């Protein structure tokens, strides 16, 4: 279509590279949900706090596989670690990924340590031996030891928040720093990637939580689902506004590359951009907003929230495709467009579907070993931790109901939580509690 150079016929970054930012985004978003409970004290998210971490681990184990498979020689991926190029943004992936993986593994271990010890003592056969190995010999479950575990979980969650932001924000930085591509080169790209990551992670957790409740024949915690609805709606509005502002800014500047970008979104990828990406975001925002009306039956509000989560997952996947593949469709001549072919094998549709299914297979195994929906205090309870901040109950029709924290209260809790954990690490001279 139009004039293209001969070496632009083949698209170098295909579906596997589309999957990489998509899966890492799901990881970051799921971890944020867990941190809302462990750091900010949003107690209504307790039913999904451990499920969020287990889901993040399952996705984290699969996220680099598509990227490594794309290399052709997967063992060369280690060269990024052994001989990194300090001037390359891509060189930081191995270190950022490894650090974040360690944070997630440590947080899960400290969170489940009591359960691992109890399982090792009560289970027989190879399962008991497995749990005994997972305890790593730390079998002290006295109140003092569990209190220390709770403090470590909080500290790791605080460290994990910026780590999750770096993990996915740097992916947007890589695309945004490519000056030669007019569709990629924008300062908003890292922020858009990060917000869409949070959106997709929360949406995935909504769908996974609903499906697991259905499979276990357990009633969905309505307050938990509506709390995720609220945060998903907030982040979705921010992500949608920034994506629209990005295109409006390009159109208003009307630089020499704008006709090529305009032709891309109106002629080459109009369906995936306007219908699948933006259209489903608008539909999800409408459903999420309607689900906040208490006059609507609770069952309908649940369905609206779950459908919104599923549509957002498709929308964000389309966004990743439109960015990664769409940017390569613009010819360097700015006078034409290449075509993307959908292969079945190699880096095609079938292996891509396999990579999308694999995290759920791993999640199925993980939840069999580390059940995330155990009641009775197995999860870290923010209401019982010393120094935890719990919303003050307010009377509603003669009953006590926990008040939802505002944005300012969440920020204040984050700052104070950081200070408390610094003081517990011995930095009392730096932070003084009032």
CSV table of C-alpha atoms in Angstrom, one decimal:
chain,number,residue,atom,x,y,z
A,1,UNK,CA,0.0,0.0,0.0
A,2,UNK,CA,1.7,3.2,-1.2
A,3,UNK,CA,5.5,3.3,-1.4
A,4,UNK,CA,7.6,1.1,0.8
A,5,UNK,CA,11.2,0.1,0.8
A,6,UNK,CA,12.1,-3.5,-0.2
A,7,UNK,CA,13.5,-4.3,3.3
A,8,UNK,CA,10.2,-3.3,5.0
A,9,UNK,CA,8.1,-6.2,3.6
A,10,UNK,CA,8.8,-8.4,6.6
A,11,UNK,CA,7.6,-7.5,10.1
A,12,UNK,CA,10.4,-8.3,12.6
A,13,UNK,CA,8.4,-7.9,15.8
A,14,UNK,CA,5.4,-10.2,15.6
A,15,UNK,CA,2.8,-11.7,18.0
A,16,UNK,CA,5.4,-12.9,20.5
A,17,UNK,CA,6.6,-9.4,21.1
A,18,UNK,CA,2.9,-8.3,21.5
A,19,UNK,CA,2.6,-10.9,24.2
A,20,UNK,CA,5.6,-9.8,26.2
A,21,UNK,CA,4.3,-6.3,27.2
A,22,UNK,CA,0.8,-7.8,27.6
A,23,UNK,CA,1.8,-10.5,30.1
A,24,UNK,CA,4.1,-8.2,32.0
A,25,UNK,CA,1.3,-5.7,32.3
A,26,UNK,CA,-1.0,-8.3,33.8
A,27,UNK,CA,1.7,-9.0,36.3
A,28,UNK,CA,2.0,-5.4,37.4
A,29,UNK,CA,-1.7,-4.9,37.7
A,30,UNK,CA,-2.3,-8.0,39.7
A,31,UNK,CA,0.5,-7.0,42.1
A,32,UNK,CA,-1.1,-3.6,42.6
A,33,UNK,CA,-4.3,-5.2,43.8
A,34,UNK,CA,-2.4,-7.2,46.4
A,35,UNK,CA,-0.6,-4.1,47.5
A,36,UNK,CA,-3.8,-2.2,48.0
A,37,UNK,CA,-4.6,-4.6,50.8
A,38,UNK,CA,-1.2,-5.2,52.3
A,39,UNK,CA,0.1,-1.6,52.1
A,40,UNK,CA,-3.0,0.7,51.9
A,41,UNK,CA,-5.2,-1.3,54.2
A,42,UNK,CA,-8.2,-1.7,51.7
A,43,UNK,CA,-9.6,-4.6,53.8
A,44,UNK,CA,-12.4,-5.4,51.3
A,45,UNK,CA,-9.7,-6.8,48.9
A,46,UNK,CA,-8.7,-9.4,51.4
A,47,UNK,CA,-10.5,-12.3,49.5
A,48,UNK,CA,-8.3,-11.7,46.4
A,49,UNK,CA,-5.1,-10.5,48.1
A,50,UNK,CA,-3.4,-13.9,47.9
A,51,UNK,CA,-5.0,-14.8,44.6
A,52,UNK,CA,-3.5,-11.7,43.2
A,53,UNK,CA,0.0,-12.6,44.2
A,54,UNK,CA,-0.3,-16.2,43.0
A,55,UNK,CA,-1.6,-14.9,39.6
A,56,UNK,CA,1.2,-12.5,39.4
A,57,UNK,CA,3.7,-15.3,39.9
A,58,UNK,CA,2.1,-17.5,37.3
A,59,UNK,CA,2.1,-14.7,34.7
A,60,UNK,CA,5.7,-13.7,35.7
A,61,UNK,CA,7.0,-17.2,34.9
A,62,UNK,CA,5.5,-17.1,31.4
A,63,UNK,CA,6.1,-13.4,30.5
A,64,UNK,CA,9.8,-13.8,29.3
A,65,UNK,CA,9.1,-17.1,27.4
A,66,UNK,CA,7.6,-15.4,24.3
A,67,UNK,CA,10.4,-12.9,24.3
A,68,UNK,CA,13.1,-15.6,24.6
A,69,UNK,CA,11.4,-17.8,21.9
A,70,UNK,CA,11.5,-14.8,19.5
A,71,UNK,CA,15.3,-14.7,19.7
A,72,UNK,CA,15.7,-18.0,17.8
A,73,UNK,CA,18.7,-18.8,20.1
A,74,UNK,CA,17.1,-18.6,23.6
A,75,UNK,CA,20.4,-19.2,25.4
A,76,UNK,CA,21.7,-15.9,24.0
A,77,UNK,CA,19.3,-14.2,26.4
A,78,UNK,CA,21.8,-14.8,29.1
A,79,UNK,CA,24.2,-12.4,27.3
A,80,UNK,CA,22.0,-9.5,28.6
A,81,UNK,CA,23.0,-10.5,32.1
A,82,UNK,CA,26.6,-11.5,31.6
A,83,UNK,CA,27.7,-8.7,29.2
A,84,UNK,CA,25.1,-5.9,29.4
A,85,UNK,CA,25.3,-2.7,27.3
A,86,UNK,CA,24.8,0.1,29.9
A,87,UNK,CA,23.5,2.5,27.1
A,88,UNK,CA,20.8,0.1,26.0
A,89,UNK,CA,17.3,0.2,27.6
A,90,UNK,CA,16.8,-3.4,26.7
A,91,UNK,CA,19.8,-4.5,28.9
A,92,UNK,CA,17.9,-3.6,32.0
A,93,UNK,CA,15.2,-6.2,31.5
A,94,UNK,CA,17.1,-9.1,33.0
A,95,UNK,CA,17.9,-7.2,36.2
A,96,UNK,CA,14.5,-5.7,36.6
A,97,UNK,CA,12.7,-9.0,36.0
A,98,UNK,CA,15.0,-10.9,38.3
A,99,UNK,CA,14.6,-8.4,41.1
A,100,UNK,CA,10.8,-8.3,40.8
A,101,UNK,CA,10.6,-12.1,40.7
A,102,UNK,CA,12.6,-12.3,43.9
A,103,UNK,CA,10.3,-9.8,45.6
A,104,UNK,CA,7.2,-11.8,44.5
A,105,UNK,CA,8.7,-15.1,45.6
A,106,UNK,CA,9.7,-13.7,49.0
A,107,UNK,CA,6.4,-12.1,49.6
A,108,UNK,CA,4.5,-15.3,48.8
A,109,UNK,CA,6.8,-17.4,51.0
A,110,UNK,CA,6.4,-15.1,54.0
A,111,UNK,CA,2.7,-14.9,53.5
A,112,UNK,CA,2.3,-18.7,53.3
A,113,UNK,CA,4.9,-19.7,55.8
A,114,UNK,CA,2.4,-20.5,58.6
A,115,UNK,CA,0.3,-22.6,56.2
A,116,UNK,CA,3.4,-24.4,54.8
A,117,UNK,CA,4.4,-25.4,58.4
A,118,UNK,CA,0.9,-26.6,59.2
A,119,UNK,CA,0.6,-28.5,55.9
A,120,UNK,CA,4.0,-30.1,56.5
A,121,UNK,CA,2.8,-31.4,59.9
A,122,UNK,CA,-0.7,-32.6,58.8
A,123,UNK,CA,-0.1,-33.9,55.2
A,124,UNK,CA,1.3,-37.4,54.6
A,125,UNK,CA,3.3,-38.9,51.7
A,126,UNK,CA,5.0,-36.9,49.0
A,127,UNK,CA,2.8,-33.8,49.6
A,128,UNK,CA,3.9,-33.6,53.2
A,129,UNK,CA,7.6,-33.9,52.1
A,130,UNK,CA,7.0,-31.1,49.5
A,131,UNK,CA,5.6,-28.8,52.1
A,132,UNK,CA,8.4,-29.6,54.5
A,133,UNK,CA,10.9,-28.6,51.8
A,134,UNK,CA,9.0,-25.4,51.1
A,135,UNK,CA,9.3,-24.4,54.7
A,136,UNK,CA,13.0,-24.1,54.2
A,137,UNK,CA,13.4,-25.3,57.8
A,138,UNK,CA,11.7,-22.2,59.3
A,139,UNK,CA,9.0,-23.8,61.4
A,140,UNK,CA,8.6,-21.3,64.1
A,141,UNK,CA,5.0,-20.1,64.0
A,142,UNK,CA,4.9,-18.4,67.4
A,143,UNK,CA,3.0,-15.1,67.6
A,144,UNK,CA,6.2,-13.1,67.5
A,145,UNK,CA,7.5,-15.0,64.4
A,146,UNK,CA,4.2,-14.5,62.6
A,147,UNK,CA,4.2,-10.8,63.6
A,148,UNK,CA,7.7,-10.5,62.0
A,149,UNK,CA,6.3,-12.3,58.9
A,150,UNK,CA,3.6,-9.7,58.6
A,151,UNK,CA,6.0,-6.8,58.8
A,152,UNK,CA,8.2,-8.4,56.1
A,153,UNK,CA,5.2,-8.9,53.8
A,154,UNK,CA,4.3,-5.2,54.2
A,155,UNK,CA,7.9,-4.1,53.5
A,156,UNK,CA,8.1,-6.3,50.5
A,157,UNK,CA,4.8,-5.0,49.2
A,158,UNK,CA,6.1,-1.4,49.5
A,159,UNK,CA,9.3,-2.3,47.6
A,160,UNK,CA,7.2,-4.2,45.0
A,161,UNK,CA,5.1,-1.3,44.0
A,162,UNK,CA,7.9,0.7,42.3
A,163,UNK,CA,9.4,-2.5,41.1
A,164,UNK,CA,6.1,-3.4,39.3
A,165,UNK,CA,6.0,0.1,37.8
A,166,UNK,CA,9.6,-0.2,36.5
A,167,UNK,CA,8.9,-3.7,35.1
A,168,UNK,CA,6.2,-2.4,32.8
A,169,UNK,CA,7.0,1.3,32.5
A,170,UNK,CA,10.4,0.5,31.0
A,171,UNK,CA,8.7,-1.4,28.2
A,172,UNK,CA,6.8,1.7,27.2
A,173,UNK,CA,10.0,3.6,27.6
A,174,UNK,CA,11.7,1.4,25.0
A,175,UNK,CA,9.0,2.1,22.4
A,176,UNK,CA,8.7,5.8,23.3
A,177,UNK,CA,12.5,6.3,22.9
A,178,UNK,CA,12.5,5.1,19.3
A,179,UNK,CA,12.7,8.5,17.6
A,180,UNK,CA,12.5,7.1,14.0
A,181,UNK,CA,9.0,5.8,14.5
A,182,UNK,CA,6.3,8.4,14.6
A,183,UNK,CA,3.7,6.1,16.1
A,184,UNK,CA,6.0,5.1,19.0
A,185,UNK,CA,8.0,8.3,19.8
A,186,UNK,CA,5.9,10.0,22.4
A,187,UNK,CA,6.6,10.9,26.1
A,188,UNK,CA,3.2,9.6,27.1
A,189,UNK,CA,4.1,6.0,25.9
A,190,UNK,CA,5.6,4.8,29.3
A,191,UNK,CA,2.6,6.3,31.3
A,192,UNK,CA,0.1,4.8,28.9
A,193,UNK,CA,1.7,1.4,29.1
A,194,UNK,CA,1.8,1.5,32.9
A,195,UNK,CA,-1.8,2.6,33.3
A,196,UNK,CA,-3.1,0.0,30.8
A,197,UNK,CA,-1.0,-2.6,32.7
A,198,UNK,CA,-2.8,-1.8,35.9
A,199,UNK,CA,-6.2,-1.8,34.1
A,200,UNK,CA,-5.5,-5.2,32.5
A,201,UNK,CA,-4.2,-6.7,35.8
A,202,UNK,CA,-7.3,-5.6,37.8
A,203,UNK,CA,-9.6,-6.8,35.0
A,204,UNK,CA,-7.9,-10.2,34.9
A,205,UNK,CA,-8.2,-10.6,38.7
A,206,UNK,CA,-11.9,-9.8,38.5
A,207,UNK,CA,-12.4,-12.5,35.8
A,208,UNK,CA,-10.2,-15.1,37.6
A,209,UNK,CA,-11.9,-14.5,41.0
A,210,UNK,CA,-15.3,-14.9,39.5
A,211,UNK,CA,-14.4,-18.0,37.6
A,212,UNK,CA,-12.7,-19.6,40.6
A,213,UNK,CA,-15.8,-18.9,42.8
A,214,UNK,CA,-18.0,-20.4,40.1
A,215,UNK,CA,-15.8,-23.6,39.9
A,216,UNK,CA,-15.7,-23.9,43.7
A,217,UNK,CA,-19.4,-23.2,44.0
A,218,UNK,CA,-18.7,-20.4,46.4
A,219,UNK,CA,-20.6,-17.1,46.5
A,220,UNK,CA,-18.7,-14.1,45.2
A,221,UNK,CA,-17.8,-11.5,47.8
A,222,UNK,CA,-19.9,-8.6,46.5
A,223,UNK,CA,-18.0,-5.9,48.4
A,224,UNK,CA,-14.7,-7.2,47.1
A,225,UNK,CA,-15.9,-7.3,43.6
A,226,UNK,CA,-17.4,-3.7,43.8
A,227,UNK,CA,-14.1,-2.4,45.3
A,228,UNK,CA,-12.2,-3.8,42.3
A,229,UNK,CA,-14.9,-2.3,40.1
A,230,UNK,CA,-14.2,1.1,41.7
A,231,UNK,CA,-10.4,1.0,41.2
A,232,UNK,CA,-10.7,-0.4,37.7
A,233,UNK,CA,-13.0,2.4,36.7
A,234,UNK,CA,-10.6,5.0,38.0
A,235,UNK,CA,-7.6,3.6,36.3
A,236,UNK,CA,-9.5,2.9,33.1
A,237,UNK,CA,-10.7,6.5,32.8
A,238,UNK,CA,-7.1,7.7,33.2
A,239,UNK,CA,-5.8,5.2,30.6
A,240,UNK,CA,-8.5,6.2,28.1
A,241,UNK,CA,-8.0,9.9,28.5
A,242,UNK,CA,-4.2,9.6,28.0
A,243,UNK,CA,-4.6,7.4,24.9
A,244,UNK,CA,-7.0,9.9,23.4
A,245,UNK,CA,-4.8,12.9,24.4
A,246,UNK,CA,-1.8,11.2,22.7
A,247,UNK,CA,-3.6,11.1,19.3
A,248,UNK,CA,-5.1,14.6,19.8
A,249,UNK,CA,-1.6,16.0,20.5
A,250,UNK,CA,-0.2,14.4,17.4
A,251,UNK,CA,-3.1,15.8,15.3
A,252,UNK,CA,-2.8,19.3,16.8
A,253,UNK,CA,1.0,19.5,16.2
A,254,UNK,CA,0.4,18.3,12.6
A,255,UNK,CA,4.0,17.5,12.0
A,256,UNK,CA,5.2,15.9,8.9
A,257,UNK,CA,4.7,12.4,10.3
A,258,UNK,CA,1.0,13.0,11.2
A,259,UNK,CA,-0.4,12.1,7.8
A,260,UNK,CA,1.3,8.7,8.1
A,261,UNK,CA,-0.1,8.1,11.6
A,262,UNK,CA,-3.6,9.3,10.6
A,263,UNK,CA,-3.5,6.9,7.7
A,264,UNK,CA,-2.5,4.1,10.0
A,265,UNK,CA,-5.4,4.4,12.4
A,266,UNK,CA,-8.0,5.3,9.8
A,267,UNK,CA,-7.0,3.0,6.9
A,268,UNK,CA,-4.8,0.2,8.1
A,269,UNK,CA,-5.9,-0.7,11.6
A,270,UNK,CA,-9.3,1.1,12.0
A,271,UNK,CA,-11.2,-2.0,13.3
A,272,UNK,CA,-8.6,-3.0,15.9
A,273,UNK,CA,-8.0,0.6,17.0
A,274,UNK,CA,-11.5,2.2,17.0
A,275,UNK,CA,-13.7,-0.9,17.6
A,276,UNK,CA,-11.6,-3.4,19.6
A,277,UNK,CA,-9.3,-1.1,21.5
A,278,UNK,CA,-11.2,2.2,22.1
A,279,UNK,CA,-14.8,0.8,21.6
A,280,UNK,CA,-14.4,-1.9,24.3
A,281,UNK,CA,-12.8,0.6,26.7
A,282,UNK,CA,-15.9,2.9,26.3
A,283,UNK,CA,-18.2,-0.1,26.8
A,284,UNK,CA,-16.3,-1.2,29.8
A,285,UNK,CA,-16.4,2.3,31.4
A,286,UNK,CA,-20.2,2.5,30.8
A,287,UNK,CA,-20.8,-1.0,32.4
A,288,UNK,CA,-18.5,-0.3,35.3
A,289,UNK,CA,-20.2,3.1,36.0
A,290,UNK,CA,-23.7,1.5,35.7
A,291,UNK,CA,-22.6,-1.2,38.2
A,292,UNK,CA,-22.0,1.5,40.8
A,293,UNK,CA,-25.8,2.3,41.0
A,294,UNK,CA,-27.2,0.5,44.0
A,295,UNK,CA,-30.7,0.4,42.6
A,296,UNK,CA,-29.6,-2.2,40.1
A,297,UNK,CA,-29.8,-5.8,41.4
A,298,UNK,CA,-26.6,-7.1,42.8
A,299,UNK,CA,-26.5,-10.0,40.4
A,300,UNK,CA,-26.7,-7.7,37.4
A,301,UNK,CA,-24.0,-5.5,38.9
A,302,UNK,CA,-21.8,-8.5,39.2
A,303,UNK,CA,-22.3,-9.5,35.6
A,304,UNK,CA,-21.6,-6.0,34.4
A,305,UNK,CA,-18.3,-6.0,36.3
A,306,UNK,CA,-17.2,-9.4,35.0
A,307,UNK,CA,-18.1,-8.6,31.4
A,308,UNK,CA,-16.2,-5.3,31.7
A,309,UNK,CA,-13.2,-7.2,32.9
A,310,UNK,CA,-13.3,-9.6,30.0
A,311,UNK,CA,-13.7,-6.8,27.5
A,312,UNK,CA,-10.8,-4.8,29.0
A,313,UNK,CA,-8.5,-7.8,28.6
A,314,UNK,CA,-9.3,-7.9,24.9
A,315,UNK,CA,-9.0,-4.1,24.6
A,316,UNK,CA,-5.5,-4.0,26.1
A,317,UNK,CA,-4.4,-6.9,24.0
A,318,UNK,CA,-5.5,-5.0,20.9
A,319,UNK,CA,-3.7,-1.9,22.2
A,320,UNK,CA,-0.5,-3.9,22.5
A,321,UNK,CA,-1.0,-5.2,18.9
A,322,UNK,CA,-1.7,-1.8,17.6
A,323,UNK,CA,1.4,-0.3,19.2
A,324,UNK,CA,3.9,-3.1,18.5
A,325,UNK,CA,2.8,-4.3,15.1
A,326,UNK,CA,1.0,-1.1,14.0
A,327,UNK,CA,4.2,1.0,14.4
A,328,UNK,CA,6.0,-1.4,12.1
A,329,UNK,CA,3.4,-1.0,9.4
A,330,UNK,CA,4.4,2.6,8.7
A,331,UNK,CA,7.0,2.7,6.0
A,332,UNK,CA,10.2,4.7,6.6
A,333,UNK,CA,9.2,6.6,3.5
A,334,UNK,CA,6.1,7.9,5.4
A,335,UNK,CA,4.3,7.3,2.0
A,336,UNK,CA,3.0,3.8,2.4
A,337,UNK,CA,2.2,0.9,4.7
A,338,UNK,CA,3.3,-2.7,4.9
A,339,UNK,CA,1.0,-5.6,5.6
A,340,UNK,CA,1.0,-8.0,8.5
A,341,UNK,CA,0.3,-11.6,7.8
A,342,UNK,CA,-1.1,-13.9,10.4
A,343,UNK,CA,0.9,-17.2,10.4
A,344,UNK,CA,-0.4,-20.2,12.2
A,345,UNK,CA,2.9,-21.7,13.4
A,346,UNK,CA,6.4,-20.4,14.2
A,347,UNK,CA,5.6,-17.0,15.8
A,348,UNK,CA,1.9,-17.3,14.8
A,349,UNK,CA,-1.6,-17.6,16.2
A,350,UNK,CA,-1.4,-21.2,17.6
A,351,UNK,CA,1.8,-20.7,19.7
A,352,UNK,CA,0.5,-17.3,20.9
A,353,UNK,CA,-2.7,-19.0,22.1
A,354,UNK,CA,-0.5,-21.5,23.9
A,355,UNK,CA,1.4,-18.8,25.7
A,356,UNK,CA,-1.9,-17.2,26.7
A,357,UNK,CA,-3.2,-20.5,28.2
A,358,UNK,CA,0.1,-21.5,29.9
A,359,UNK,CA,-0.2,-19.0,32.8
A,360,UNK,CA,-3.6,-20.5,33.7
A,361,UNK,CA,-2.2,-24.0,33.7
A,362,UNK,CA,0.6,-22.8,36.1
A,363,UNK,CA,-2.0,-21.0,38.2
A,364,UNK,CA,-4.0,-24.2,38.5
A,365,UNK,CA,-1.0,-26.0,39.8
A,366,UNK,CA,0.0,-23.2,42.2
A,367,UNK,CA,-3.5,-22.9,43.7
A,368,UNK,CA,-3.4,-26.7,44.4
A,369,UNK,CA,-0.2,-26.3,46.3
A,370,UNK,CA,-0.8,-22.8,47.8
A,371,UNK,CA,-4.6,-22.3,48.2
A,372,UNK,CA,-5.3,-18.6,48.0
A,373,UNK,CA,-8.9,-18.7,49.3
A,374,UNK,CA,-8.4,-20.2,52.7
A,375,UNK,CA,-10.4,-18.5,55.5
A,376,UNK,CA,-9.7,-18.4,59.1
A,377,UNK,CA,-6.7,-16.1,59.2
A,378,UNK,CA,-4.4,-17.8,56.7
A,379,UNK,CA,-4.0,-14.6,54.9
A,380,UNK,CA,-2.2,-11.6,56.5
A,381,UNK,CA,-4.8,-9.6,58.3
A,382,UNK,CA,-4.3,-5.9,58.2
A,383,UNK,CA,-6.9,-5.5,60.9
A,384,UNK,CA,-4.7,-7.4,63.4
A,385,UNK,CA,-1.3,-6.0,62.6
A,386,UNK,CA,0.3,-3.6,64.9
A,387,UNK,CA,0.5,-0.2,63.2
A,388,UNK,CA,-1.9,-1.1,60.5
A,389,UNK,CA,-4.3,1.5,59.3
A,390,UNK,CA,-8.0,0.4,59.1
A,391,UNK,CA,-10.8,2.6,57.8
A,392,UNK,CA,-12.8,3.9,60.8
A,393,UNK,CA,-16.3,2.4,60.9
A,394,UNK,CA,-19.1,4.8,60.3
A,395,UNK,CA,-22.8,4.2,61.2
A,396,UNK,CA,-25.0,3.3,58.3
A,397,UNK,CA,-28.7,2.7,59.2
A,398,UNK,CA,-27.8,1.6,62.7
A,399,UNK,CA,-24.9,-0.7,61.7
A,400,UNK,CA,-21.2,-0.3,61.5
A,401,UNK,CA,-19.7,-0.3,58.0
A,402,UNK,CA,-16.1,0.4,57.1
A,403,UNK,CA,-15.7,3.6,55.2
A,404,UNK,CA,-13.9,3.5,51.9
A,405,UNK,CA,-10.6,5.4,52.0
A,406,UNK,CA,-10.3,8.4,49.8
A,407,UNK,CA,-7.4,9.1,47.4
A,408,UNK,CA,-5.8,11.5,50.0
A,409,UNK,CA,-6.1,8.9,52.7
A,410,UNK,CA,-4.5,6.2,50.6
A,411,UNK,CA,-1.6,8.5,49.9
A,412,UNK,CA,-1.2,9.3,53.6
A,413,UNK,CA,-1.3,5.6,54.4
A,414,UNK,CA,1.4,4.9,51.9
A,415,UNK,CA,3.7,7.6,53.3
A,416,UNK,CA,3.2,6.5,56.9
A,417,UNK,CA,3.6,2.8,56.0
A,418,UNK,CA,6.9,3.6,54.3
A,419,UNK,CA,8.0,5.5,57.4
A,420,UNK,CA,7.0,2.8,59.8
A,421,UNK,CA,8.8,0.1,57.8
A,422,UNK,CA,11.9,2.2,57.6
A,423,UNK,CA,11.8,2.7,61.4
A,424,UNK,CA,11.4,-1.0,61.9
A,425,UNK,CA,14.5,-1.5,59.8
A,426,UNK,CA,16.5,0.7,62.2
A,427,UNK,CA,16.2,4.1,60.5
A,428,UNK,CA,14.5,5.7,63.5
A,429,UNK,CA,16.6,8.8,63.2
A,430,UNK,CA,15.2,9.4,59.7
A,431,UNK,CA,11.6,8.9,60.5
A,432,UNK,CA,9.9,10.0,63.7
A,433,UNK,CA,6.3,8.9,64.4
A,434,UNK,CA,4.0,11.5,65.8
